[in-house]
CSV table of C-alpha atoms in Angstrom, one decimal:
chain,number,residue,atom,x,y,z
R,4,UNK,CA,98.5,92.0,119.8
R,5,UNK,CA,100.5,95.1,119.0
R,6,UNK,CA,102.4,95.5,115.7
R,7,UNK,CA,105.9,94.7,117.0
R,8,UNK,CA,104.7,91.4,118.6
R,9,UNK,CA,102.8,90.5,115.5
R,10,UNK,CA,105.9,91.2,113.4
R,11,UNK,CA,108.1,89.0,115.6
R,12,UNK,CA,105.6,86.2,115.6
R,13,UNK,CA,105.3,86.2,111.8
R,14,UNK,CA,109.1,86.1,111.5
R,15,UNK,CA,109.3,83.1,113.8
R,16,UNK,CA,106.4,81.2,112.2
R,17,UNK,CA,106.8,82.1,108.5
R,18,UNK,CA,110.3,83.2,107.8
R,19,UNK,CA,112.8,81.8,110.3
R,20,UNK,CA,113.5,78.5,108.4
R,21,UNK,CA,113.7,80.2,105.1
R,22,UNK,CA,116.3,82.6,106.5
R,23,UNK,CA,118.7,79.7,107.1
R,24,UNK,CA,118.4,78.4,103.5
R,25,UNK,CA,118.5,81.9,101.9
R,26,UNK,CA,121.7,82.7,103.8
R,27,UNK,CA,123.4,79.6,102.2
R,28,UNK,CA,122.0,80.4,98.8
R,29,UNK,CA,123.2,84.0,99.0
R,30,UNK,CA,126.7,82.8,100.1
R,31,UNK,CA,127.2,81.3,96.7
R,32,UNK,CA,124.9,83.3,94.4
R,33,UNK,CA,124.5,86.8,95.8
R,34,UNK,CA,127.0,87.4,98.7
R,35,UNK,CA,126.0,91.0,99.0
R,36,UNK,CA,122.6,89.9,100.1
R,37,UNK,CA,123.7,87.5,102.8
R,38,UNK,CA,122.5,89.3,106.0
R,39,UNK,CA,119.7,86.8,106.8
R,40,UNK,CA,121.4,85.2,109.8
R,41,UNK,CA,124.5,87.2,110.5
R,42,UNK,CA,124.4,91.0,109.9
R,43,UNK,CA,127.5,92.3,108.2
R,44,UNK,CA,128.7,95.8,107.8
R,45,UNK,CA,128.2,97.5,104.5
R,46,UNK,CA,131.1,96.8,102.1
R,47,UNK,CA,132.3,93.9,104.1
R,48,UNK,CA,135.2,92.3,102.1
R,49,UNK,CA,134.6,88.8,103.5
R,50,UNK,CA,131.4,88.5,101.4
R,51,UNK,CA,132.0,86.1,98.5
R,52,UNK,CA,135.0,84.4,100.1
R,53,UNK,CA,133.2,81.0,99.8
R,54,UNK,CA,132.7,81.3,96.0
R,55,UNK,CA,135.3,79.2,94.1
R,56,UNK,CA,133.2,78.8,91.0
R,57,UNK,CA,131.0,81.7,89.8
R,58,UNK,CA,128.7,79.5,87.5
R,59,UNK,CA,125.7,80.0,89.8
R,60,UNK,CA,126.1,83.7,90.1
R,61,UNK,CA,126.6,84.2,86.4
R,62,UNK,CA,123.6,82.0,85.6
R,63,UNK,CA,121.4,84.0,88.0
R,64,UNK,CA,122.3,87.2,86.3
R,65,UNK,CA,121.6,85.8,82.8
R,66,UNK,CA,118.2,84.5,83.9
R,67,UNK,CA,117.3,87.9,85.5
R,68,UNK,CA,118.4,89.7,82.4
R,69,UNK,CA,116.3,87.5,80.2
R,70,UNK,CA,113.2,88.1,82.4
R,71,UNK,CA,113.9,91.8,82.3
R,72,UNK,CA,114.1,92.1,78.5
R,73,UNK,CA,111.2,89.6,77.8
R,74,UNK,CA,108.7,90.7,80.5
R,75,UNK,CA,109.3,94.4,81.2
R,76,UNK,CA,111.5,95.7,78.3
R,77,UNK,CA,112.1,99.5,78.6
R,78,UNK,CA,112.1,99.8,74.8
R,79,UNK,CA,108.4,99.1,74.2
R,80,UNK,CA,105.2,99.0,76.2
R,81,UNK,CA,104.9,95.6,77.8
R,82,UNK,CA,101.2,95.9,79.0
R,83,UNK,CA,97.9,96.8,77.5
R,84,UNK,CA,94.7,98.4,78.9
R,85,UNK,CA,91.2,97.3,78.2
R,86,UNK,CA,87.6,97.7,79.4
R,87,UNK,CA,85.7,95.0,81.2
R,88,UNK,CA,82.8,95.8,78.8
R,89,UNK,CA,83.8,94.2,75.4
R,90,UNK,CA,81.6,96.6,73.5
R,91,UNK,CA,83.6,99.6,74.7
R,92,UNK,CA,86.8,98.0,73.5
R,93,UNK,CA,85.4,98.2,69.9
R,94,UNK,CA,84.7,101.9,70.1
R,95,UNK,CA,87.4,103.9,68.2
R,96,UNK,CA,87.4,106.9,70.6
R,97,UNK,CA,87.6,104.5,73.6
R,98,UNK,CA,90.6,102.7,72.0
R,99,UNK,CA,92.4,106.0,71.4
R,100,UNK,CA,91.9,106.9,75.0
R,101,UNK,CA,93.3,103.6,76.2
R,102,UNK,CA,96.3,103.9,73.9
R,103,UNK,CA,97.0,107.4,75.2
R,104,UNK,CA,96.8,106.1,78.8
R,105,UNK,CA,99.1,103.2,78.0
R,106,UNK,CA,101.7,105.5,76.6
R,107,UNK,CA,101.5,107.9,79.5
R,108,UNK,CA,101.9,105.1,82.0
R,109,UNK,CA,104.8,103.7,80.0
R,110,UNK,CA,106.5,107.1,80.0
R,111,UNK,CA,105.9,107.5,83.7
R,112,UNK,CA,107.5,104.1,84.5
R,113,UNK,CA,110.5,104.8,82.3
R,114,UNK,CA,111.0,108.2,83.9
R,115,UNK,CA,111.2,106.5,87.3
R,116,UNK,CA,113.8,104.2,88.8
R,117,UNK,CA,111.8,101.2,87.6
R,118,UNK,CA,114.5,99.7,85.2
R,119,UNK,CA,117.2,99.3,87.9
R,120,UNK,CA,114.7,98.3,90.6
R,121,UNK,CA,112.9,95.6,88.6
R,122,UNK,CA,116.3,94.1,87.7
R,123,UNK,CA,117.1,93.7,91.3
R,124,UNK,CA,113.7,92.2,92.0
R,125,UNK,CA,114.2,89.6,89.2
R,126,UNK,CA,117.6,88.7,90.7
R,127,UNK,CA,116.0,88.1,94.1
R,128,UNK,CA,113.2,86.1,92.5
R,129,UNK,CA,115.6,83.9,90.6
R,130,UNK,CA,117.8,83.4,93.6
R,131,UNK,CA,115.4,83.0,96.5
R,132,UNK,CA,112.0,82.3,94.8
R,133,UNK,CA,110.5,85.3,96.5
R,134,UNK,CA,111.0,89.0,96.1
R,135,UNK,CA,109.5,92.2,97.5
R,136,UNK,CA,109.3,95.8,96.3
R,137,UNK,CA,107.5,98.9,97.5
R,138,UNK,CA,105.7,101.1,94.9
R,139,UNK,CA,105.2,104.7,95.9
R,140,UNK,CA,105.6,108.2,94.5
R,141,UNK,CA,106.9,111.7,95.2
R,142,UNK,CA,105.1,114.9,94.3
R,143,UNK,CA,106.8,118.0,95.3
R,144,UNK,CA,108.1,121.3,93.9
R,145,UNK,CA,111.6,120.1,93.3
R,146,UNK,CA,110.9,116.9,91.5
R,147,UNK,CA,107.2,117.2,90.5
R,148,UNK,CA,105.3,113.9,90.3
R,149,UNK,CA,107.5,110.8,90.0
R,150,UNK,CA,106.9,107.1,90.6
R,151,UNK,CA,109.4,105.5,93.0
R,152,UNK,CA,110.2,101.7,93.2
R,153,UNK,CA,112.1,100.4,96.2
R,154,UNK,CA,113.4,96.8,96.3
R,155,UNK,CA,113.3,95.3,99.8
R,156,UNK,CA,115.7,92.9,101.4
R,157,UNK,CA,113.9,89.8,102.4
R,158,UNK,CA,115.6,89.8,105.8
R,159,UNK,CA,113.8,93.0,106.8
R,160,UNK,CA,110.2,92.0,105.9
R,161,UNK,CA,107.5,89.5,106.4
R,162,UNK,CA,104.1,89.0,104.8
R,163,UNK,CA,100.8,87.2,105.4
R,164,UNK,CA,98.0,86.0,103.0
R,165,UNK,CA,94.3,86.2,103.1
R,166,UNK,CA,92.1,83.0,103.2
R,167,UNK,CA,92.2,83.1,99.4
R,168,UNK,CA,96.0,83.0,99.2
R,169,UNK,CA,96.4,86.7,98.2
R,170,UNK,CA,99.0,88.7,100.2
R,171,UNK,CA,97.2,91.4,102.2
R,172,UNK,CA,99.5,92.1,105.1
R,173,UNK,CA,103.1,93.3,105.0
R,174,UNK,CA,105.6,94.3,107.7
R,175,UNK,CA,108.9,95.9,107.1
R,176,UNK,CA,111.8,97.0,109.3
R,177,UNK,CA,113.2,100.2,107.8
R,178,UNK,CA,116.6,101.6,108.6
R,179,UNK,CA,117.0,105.3,108.1
R,180,UNK,CA,119.5,107.9,109.3
R,181,UNK,CA,118.3,110.2,112.0
R,182,UNK,CA,118.5,113.1,109.6
R,183,UNK,CA,116.3,111.3,107.0
R,184,UNK,CA,113.7,110.4,109.6
R,185,UNK,CA,113.4,114.1,110.7
R,186,UNK,CA,113.2,115.1,107.0
R,187,UNK,CA,110.6,112.5,106.2
R,188,UNK,CA,108.3,112.9,109.3
R,189,UNK,CA,108.9,116.6,110.1
R,190,UNK,CA,107.0,117.6,113.3
R,191,UNK,CA,105.8,114.0,113.7
R,192,UNK,CA,109.3,112.7,114.1
R,193,UNK,CA,110.0,111.4,117.7
R,194,UNK,CA,111.7,114.1,119.9
R,195,UNK,CA,114.4,111.5,120.8
R,196,UNK,CA,115.4,111.2,117.1
R,197,UNK,CA,115.2,115.0,116.6
R,198,UNK,CA,117.8,115.4,119.4
R,199,UNK,CA,120.0,112.6,117.9
R,200,UNK,CA,119.8,114.2,114.5
R,201,UNK,CA,121.6,117.2,115.8
R,202,UNK,CA,124.6,115.2,117.1
R,203,UNK,CA,124.6,112.1,115.0
R,204,UNK,CA,122.6,112.9,111.8
R,205,UNK,CA,124.0,109.9,109.8
R,206,UNK,CA,123.5,107.2,112.4
R,207,UNK,CA,120.9,104.7,111.4
R,208,UNK,CA,117.8,104.0,113.4
R,209,UNK,CA,115.1,101.3,112.9
R,210,UNK,CA,111.5,101.9,112.3
R,211,UNK,CA,108.7,99.4,111.8
R,212,UNK,CA,106.1,99.8,109.1
R,213,UNK,CA,103.0,97.7,108.7
R,214,UNK,CA,100.3,97.7,106.1
R,215,UNK,CA,97.2,95.5,106.5
R,216,UNK,CA,93.5,95.4,105.6
R,217,UNK,CA,91.5,98.3,107.1
R,218,UNK,CA,88.6,97.1,109.4
R,219,UNK,CA,86.9,100.5,108.9
R,220,UNK,CA,87.1,100.3,105.1
R,221,UNK,CA,84.2,102.2,103.5
R,222,UNK,CA,84.1,102.4,99.6
R,223,UNK,CA,81.8,105.4,99.9
R,224,UNK,CA,84.4,107.4,101.9
R,225,UNK,CA,87.6,106.3,100.2
R,226,UNK,CA,88.7,109.9,99.7
R,227,UNK,CA,89.4,110.0,103.4
R,228,UNK,CA,92.6,107.9,104.1
R,229,UNK,CA,91.0,106.5,107.3
R,230,UNK,CA,88.4,104.6,105.2
R,231,UNK,CA,90.6,103.2,102.4
R,232,UNK,CA,91.0,99.5,101.8
R,233,UNK,CA,94.4,99.3,103.5
R,234,UNK,CA,95.7,101.0,106.6
R,235,UNK,CA,99.4,101.6,107.3
R,236,UNK,CA,101.4,102.6,110.4
R,237,UNK,CA,105.0,103.8,111.0
R,238,UNK,CA,106.2,102.9,114.5
R,239,UNK,CA,109.3,103.8,116.6
R,240,UNK,CA,109.7,101.7,119.8
R,241,UNK,CA,106.0,100.7,119.7
R,242,UNK,CA,104.8,104.3,119.4
R,243,UNK,CA,102.9,105.2,116.2
R,244,UNK,CA,104.4,108.2,114.5
R,245,UNK,CA,102.3,108.2,111.4
R,246,UNK,CA,99.2,106.6,110.0
R,247,UNK,CA,98.4,106.1,106.3
R,248,UNK,CA,95.6,104.9,104.1
R,249,UNK,CA,96.0,103.1,100.7
R,250,UNK,CA,93.6,102.2,97.9
R,251,UNK,CA,95.6,99.0,97.4
R,252,UNK,CA,98.6,97.2,98.9
R,253,UNK,CA,101.7,99.3,98.1
R,254,UNK,CA,104.0,96.3,97.8
R,255,UNK,CA,104.7,93.7,95.1
R,256,UNK,CA,105.6,90.3,96.4
R,257,UNK,CA,106.1,87.9,93.4
R,258,UNK,CA,106.9,84.2,94.1
R,259,UNK,CA,108.5,81.9,91.6
R,260,UNK,CA,106.8,78.6,92.6
R,261,UNK,CA,104.6,78.1,95.7
R,262,UNK,CA,103.7,75.0,97.7
R,263,UNK,CA,100.2,74.7,99.3
R,264,UNK,CA,100.4,76.0,102.8
R,265,UNK,CA,103.5,78.1,102.3
R,266,UNK,CA,103.6,81.9,102.0
R,267,UNK,CA,107.1,82.0,100.5
R,268,UNK,CA,108.1,80.7,97.1
R,269,UNK,CA,110.8,78.3,95.8
R,270,UNK,CA,113.1,79.3,93.0
R,271,UNK,CA,115.9,78.0,90.8
R,272,UNK,CA,118.4,78.9,93.5
R,273,UNK,CA,116.7,76.5,95.9
R,274,UNK,CA,116.6,73.7,93.4
R,275,UNK,CA,120.2,74.1,92.3
R,276,UNK,CA,121.6,74.5,95.8
R,277,UNK,CA,123.0,70.9,96.1
R,278,UNK,CA,124.7,71.2,92.8
R,279,UNK,CA,126.0,74.7,93.7
R,280,UNK,CA,127.5,73.3,96.9
R,281,UNK,CA,129.1,70.4,95.1
R,282,UNK,CA,130.6,72.5,92.3
R,283,UNK,CA,132.2,75.0,94.7
R,284,UNK,CA,133.6,72.3,96.9
R,285,UNK,CA,135.0,70.4,93.9
R,286,UNK,CA,136.6,73.7,92.7
R,287,UNK,CA,138.0,74.4,96.1
R,288,UNK,CA,139.6,71.0,96.4
R,289,UNK,CA,141.0,71.3,92.8
R,290,UNK,CA,142.6,74.7,93.7
R,291,UNK,CA,143.9,73.3,97.0
R,292,UNK,CA,145.6,70.4,95.2
């Protein structure tokens, strides 16, 4: 099965029913994230027209803010490093090295776009019970080395678990302008898009990206991307335009609460949906009267 067919099958099996519920939750809680069933143009002014009482939206923002400050506060390190060997954790020089690494990691995270991105992830998690974010980096002359965090709209991606319940496969539809695709892939960019970039540089085009376990994984040859634990592909119209290799899955997919057999989570937005409906309808009738 090719990647496009596998993506379509996973959407139909895993995500289709969730899309219907997520669309309704977003209508009342995060109208700018509605696009699960009906795609709307960016900046569409009809978003939010069904909200008569903002209690749910305000509550979601408060919950996301509390998670942000209590779990990943930008003001102080929120993680600690340690060795698996307990004896090494008692060594003074080893502890100094760990503390130095912790501070370097914390500085690198704060120098990135993590703060704004993790806040969006918490909002998605509180609203839909599932969230997704890509973790990557840039390393060039202009910017140097910098971590990059990219929240992903749930309507554009689908994931699958291993037999042990750990997410190990991720598909994502990525919309980029013709100009950005040429800039990103250079000589590997499809000739069709290169031509379009000359006439319509800012018109968006869809690519498909998939990351899954590498059948050729070899821990003794991990320096070569072909043998790393995860393999990735970028595709345009079923044609592979770039292959990648990863030491670990470059995506975070937290889930609030999960039922056995489900790959997507349930969150406060799902549980509160009946009350949200009732509250908005009551307010609508009140205003009408």
